[in-house]
mmCIF file of C-alpha atoms in Angstrom:
data_model
loop_
_atom_site.group_PDB
_atom_site.id
_atom_site.type_symbol
_atom_site.label_atom_id
_atom_site.label_comp_id
_atom_site.label_asym_id
_atom_site.label_seq_id
_atom_site.Cartn_x
_atom_site.Cartn_y
_atom_site.Cartn_z
ATOM 1 C CA UNK A 1 -12.122 -7.359 18.640
ATOM 2 C CA UNK A 2 -12.824 -3.616 17.885
ATOM 3 C CA UNK A 3 -12.151 -2.440 14.454
ATOM 4 C CA UNK A 4 -11.475 1.039 13.570
ATOM 5 C CA UNK A 5 -13.160 3.136 11.292
ATOM 6 C CA UNK A 6 -11.484 3.990 8.058
ATOM 7 C CA UNK A 7 -12.065 7.787 7.800
ATOM 8 C CA UNK A 8 -12.205 9.912 4.788
ATOM 9 C CA UNK A 9 -8.641 11.017 4.925
ATOM 10 C CA UNK A 10 -7.399 7.366 5.282
ATOM 11 C CA UNK A 11 -9.802 6.671 2.075
ATOM 12 C CA UNK A 12 -8.362 9.500 0.198
ATOM 13 C CA UNK A 13 -4.830 8.712 0.846
ATOM 14 C CA UNK A 14 -5.260 4.861 -0.346
ATOM 15 C CA UNK A 15 -7.178 6.013 -3.319
ATOM 16 C CA UNK A 16 -4.526 8.359 -4.310
ATOM 17 C CA UNK A 17 -1.800 5.914 -3.701
ATOM 18 C CA UNK A 18 -2.685 2.360 -4.948
ATOM 19 C CA UNK A 19 0.619 1.350 -3.488
ATOM 20 C CA UNK A 20 0.997 0.105 0.110
ATOM 21 C CA UNK A 21 3.929 -1.905 1.876
ATOM 22 C CA UNK A 22 2.792 -5.399 3.588
ATOM 23 C CA UNK A 23 4.739 -6.335 6.792
ATOM 24 C CA UNK A 24 4.390 -9.924 7.666
ATOM 25 C CA UNK A 25 6.497 -12.191 9.689
ATOM 26 C CA UNK A 26 8.445 -15.513 8.114
ATOM 27 C CA UNK A 27 8.093 -18.925 9.750
ATOM 28 C CA UNK A 28 11.498 -18.399 11.263
ATOM 29 C CA UNK A 29 10.268 -14.986 12.925
ATOM 30 C CA UNK A 30 12.110 -12.610 10.541
ATOM 31 C CA UNK A 31 10.117 -9.568 9.016
ATOM 32 C CA UNK A 32 8.960 -9.672 5.579
ATOM 33 C CA UNK A 33 8.286 -6.560 3.688
ATOM 34 C CA UNK A 34 6.520 -6.389 0.328
ATOM 35 C CA UNK A 35 4.886 -3.762 -1.858
ATOM 36 C CA UNK A 36 1.322 -4.486 -3.140
ATOM 37 C CA UNK A 37 0.036 -2.144 -5.888
ATOM 38 C CA UNK A 38 -3.608 -3.013 -5.689
ATOM 39 C CA UNK A 39 -4.624 -1.724 -2.226
ATOM 40 C CA UNK A 40 -7.971 -0.546 -1.598
ATOM 41 C CA UNK A 41 -10.646 0.337 1.134
ATOM 42 C CA UNK A 42 -13.027 -2.757 1.101
ATOM 43 C CA UNK A 43 -15.685 -0.902 3.813
ATOM 44 C CA UNK A 44 -15.743 0.969 6.808
ATOM 45 C CA UNK A 45 -13.142 -1.505 8.471
ATOM 46 C CA UNK A 46 -11.455 -3.466 5.804
ATOM 47 C CA UNK A 47 -8.675 -3.008 3.441
ATOM 48 C CA UNK A 48 -7.650 -5.201 0.729
ATOM 49 C CA UNK A 49 -5.037 -6.020 -1.941
ATOM 50 C CA UNK A 50 -4.823 -8.891 -4.621
ATOM 51 C CA UNK A 51 -1.906 -11.482 -4.230
ATOM 52 C CA UNK A 52 -0.694 -11.076 -8.097
ATOM 53 C CA UNK A 53 3.041 -12.302 -7.356
ATOM 54 C CA UNK A 54 3.442 -12.702 -3.321
ATOM 55 C CA UNK A 55 3.969 -16.346 -2.546
ATOM 56 C CA UNK A 56 6.051 -15.264 0.521
ATOM 57 C CA UNK A 57 3.453 -12.921 1.965
ATOM 58 C CA UNK A 58 0.723 -15.467 1.522
ATOM 59 C CA UNK A 59 2.507 -18.077 3.084
ATOM 60 C CA UNK A 60 3.576 -16.034 5.971
ATOM 61 C CA UNK A 61 -0.132 -15.057 6.564
ATOM 62 C CA UNK A 62 -1.306 -18.420 6.302
ATOM 63 C CA UNK A 63 0.995 -19.239 9.496
ATOM 64 C CA UNK A 64 0.548 -15.978 11.077
ATOM 65 C CA UNK A 65 -2.430 -13.812 10.187
ATOM 66 C CA UNK A 66 -1.103 -10.697 11.603
ATOM 67 C CA UNK A 67 -0.149 -7.867 8.957
ATOM 68 C CA UNK A 68 0.685 -4.027 9.199
ATOM 69 C CA UNK A 69 -0.081 -2.305 5.724
ATOM 70 C CA UNK A 70 1.887 1.022 5.209
ATOM 71 C CA UNK A 71 0.360 3.383 2.933
ATOM 72 C CA UNK A 72 2.244 6.769 2.313
ATOM 73 C CA UNK A 73 2.093 9.557 0.010
ATOM 74 C CA UNK A 74 5.339 10.647 -1.205
ATOM 75 C CA UNK A 75 4.709 14.251 -1.714
ATOM 76 C CA UNK A 76 2.898 15.205 1.316
ATOM 77 C CA UNK A 77 5.399 12.952 3.589
ATOM 78 C CA UNK A 78 2.403 11.357 5.670
ATOM 79 C CA UNK A 79 0.311 8.293 5.764
ATOM 80 C CA UNK A 80 -1.137 5.795 7.712
ATOM 81 C CA UNK A 81 -0.130 2.330 9.420
ATOM 82 C CA UNK A 82 -2.787 -0.160 9.422
ATOM 83 C CA UNK A 83 -2.527 -3.181 11.714
ATOM 84 C CA UNK A 84 -4.944 -6.204 12.076
ATOM 85 C CA UNK A 85 -5.633 -9.695 11.416
ATOM 86 C CA UNK A 86 -5.754 -10.715 7.613
ATOM 87 C CA UNK A 87 -7.911 -13.313 5.730
ATOM 88 C CA UNK A 88 -6.942 -14.784 2.546
ATOM 89 C CA UNK A 89 -9.947 -15.436 0.154
ATOM 90 C CA UNK A 90 -9.951 -17.870 -2.879
ATOM 91 C CA UNK A 91 -13.101 -18.638 -5.036
ATOM 92 C CA UNK A 92 -15.458 -16.781 -2.810
ATOM 93 C CA UNK A 93 -17.603 -13.424 -2.867
ATOM 94 C CA UNK A 94 -14.851 -11.497 -1.351
ATOM 95 C CA UNK A 95 -12.478 -12.931 -4.095
ATOM 96 C CA UNK A 96 -14.441 -12.259 -6.867
ATOM 97 C CA UNK A 97 -15.984 -8.884 -5.948
ATOM 98 C CA UNK A 98 -12.191 -7.682 -5.283
ATOM 99 C CA UNK A 99 -11.018 -9.061 -8.878
ATOM 100 C CA UNK A 100 -13.829 -7.483 -10.599
ATOM 101 C CA UNK A 101 -13.129 -4.267 -8.831
ATOM 102 C CA UNK A 102 -9.445 -4.148 -9.689
ATOM 103 C CA UNK A 103 -10.119 -5.416 -13.412
ATOM 104 C CA UNK A 104 -12.462 -2.424 -13.836
ATOM 105 C CA UNK A 105 -10.547 0.163 -12.041
ATOM 106 C CA UNK A 106 -7.240 -0.824 -13.698
ATOM 107 C CA UNK A 107 -8.400 -1.614 -17.074
ATOM 108 C CA UNK A 108 -6.519 -5.117 -17.166
ATOM 109 C CA UNK A 109 -6.551 -8.475 -15.861
ATOM 110 C CA UNK A 110 -3.928 -9.925 -13.514
ATOM 111 C CA UNK A 111 -3.435 -13.406 -12.450
ATOM 112 C CA UNK A 112 -4.614 -13.292 -9.094
ATOM 113 C CA UNK A 113 -3.887 -16.088 -6.661
ATOM 114 C CA UNK A 114 -5.908 -14.564 -3.886
ATOM 115 C CA UNK A 115 -7.196 -11.722 -2.136
ATOM 116 C CA UNK A 116 -5.925 -10.628 1.281
ATOM 117 C CA UNK A 117 -8.698 -8.591 3.571
ATOM 118 C CA UNK A 118 -7.343 -7.107 6.488
ATOM 119 C CA UNK A 119 -9.519 -6.328 9.355
ATOM 120 C CA UNK A 120 -8.150 -2.910 10.728
ATOM 121 C CA UNK A 121 -7.554 -3.143 14.524
ATOM 122 C CA UNK A 122 -5.639 -0.070 14.679
ATOM 123 C CA UNK A 123 -4.706 2.801 12.401
ATOM 124 C CA UNK A 124 -2.011 4.991 13.518
ATOM 125 C CA UNK A 125 -0.522 8.218 11.334
ATOM 126 C CA UNK A 126 2.788 8.471 9.565
ATOM 127 C CA UNK A 127 4.085 12.110 9.658
ATOM 128 C CA UNK A 128 7.261 13.043 8.443
ATOM 129 C CA UNK A 129 9.445 15.209 10.885
ATOM 130 C CA UNK A 130 10.047 17.607 7.999
ATOM 131 C CA UNK A 131 6.908 19.218 9.078
ATOM 132 C CA UNK A 132 9.091 20.679 12.063
ATOM 133 C CA UNK A 133 10.473 22.921 9.206
ATOM 134 C CA UNK A 134 7.794 22.879 6.734
ATOM 135 C CA UNK A 135 4.459 24.817 7.937
ATOM 136 C CA UNK A 136 1.844 22.908 6.202
ATOM 137 C CA UNK A 137 0.832 20.047 3.445
ATOM 138 C CA UNK A 138 0.802 22.092 0.731
ATOM 139 C CA UNK A 139 4.196 23.621 1.080
ATOM 140 C CA UNK A 140 5.529 20.229 1.780
ATOM 141 C CA UNK A 141 4.025 19.022 -1.175
ATOM 142 C CA UNK A 142 5.219 21.875 -3.591
ATOM 143 C CA UNK A 143 8.746 21.257 -2.282
ATOM 144 C CA UNK A 144 8.942 17.541 -2.931
ATOM 145 C CA UNK A 145 7.427 17.889 -6.231
ATOM 146 C CA UNK A 146 10.542 19.917 -7.223
ATOM 147 C CA UNK A 147 12.547 17.397 -5.482
ATOM 148 C CA UNK A 148 10.944 14.615 -7.229
ATOM 149 C CA UNK A 149 11.402 16.342 -10.669
ATOM 150 C CA UNK A 150 15.351 16.476 -9.974
ATOM 151 C CA UNK A 151 15.422 13.015 -8.369
ATOM 152 C CA UNK A 152 13.343 11.530 -11.598
ATOM 153 C CA UNK A 153 15.416 13.498 -13.939
ATOM 154 C CA UNK A 154 18.839 11.793 -12.486
ATOM 155 C CA UNK A 155 17.341 8.353 -12.417
ATOM 156 C CA UNK A 156 15.968 8.397 -15.855
ATOM 157 C CA UNK A 157 19.374 9.694 -17.054
ATOM 158 C CA UNK A 158 20.667 6.299 -15.029
ATOM 159 C CA UNK A 159 18.156 4.324 -17.141
ATOM 160 C CA UNK A 160 19.369 5.842 -20.261
ATOM 161 C CA UNK A 161 22.656 4.378 -19.687
ATOM 162 C CA UNK A 162 21.163 1.116 -19.340
ATOM 163 C CA UNK A 163 20.179 -1.615 -21.560
ATOM 164 C CA UNK A 164 16.530 -1.971 -21.433
ATOM 165 C CA UNK A 165 15.306 -4.980 -19.346
ATOM 166 C CA UNK A 166 11.861 -5.758 -18.500
ATOM 167 C CA UNK A 167 10.877 -5.393 -14.657
ATOM 168 C CA UNK A 168 14.650 -5.159 -13.609
#
């Protein structure tokens, strides 16, 4: 198995996002997509995230270790699809190093069940078709900053009408 080298653009995008979507397959062959807020580059060929509240993802990977992680920058409308074989780590050096790093970088401690380490066998770019009409990434980001401002305002007005609820 040949692993892909995670280049500087991939690293920068992952570092800026910290959020990815993990695609796995359930026991009955159905797709499972789950957000992960602790994605980081482990080394030149691996990406990891901490399983904080993902029993479904963990169970799927214990049966079928293949996974795809999508990391996309919302303003640039581009990102990457990382595909490969995942390994689950508990009570080993990978687990301890990853938990220490997340705790240091996030400034908080999570209850972490395990660390999922993805050996990246394929990395494909994700690029919005919007670039057919927008000449460059700087203009795309500028356009989406304004759109986000409007969309965020609409959503915040919606939130103002709701009774506060934790995480709902």
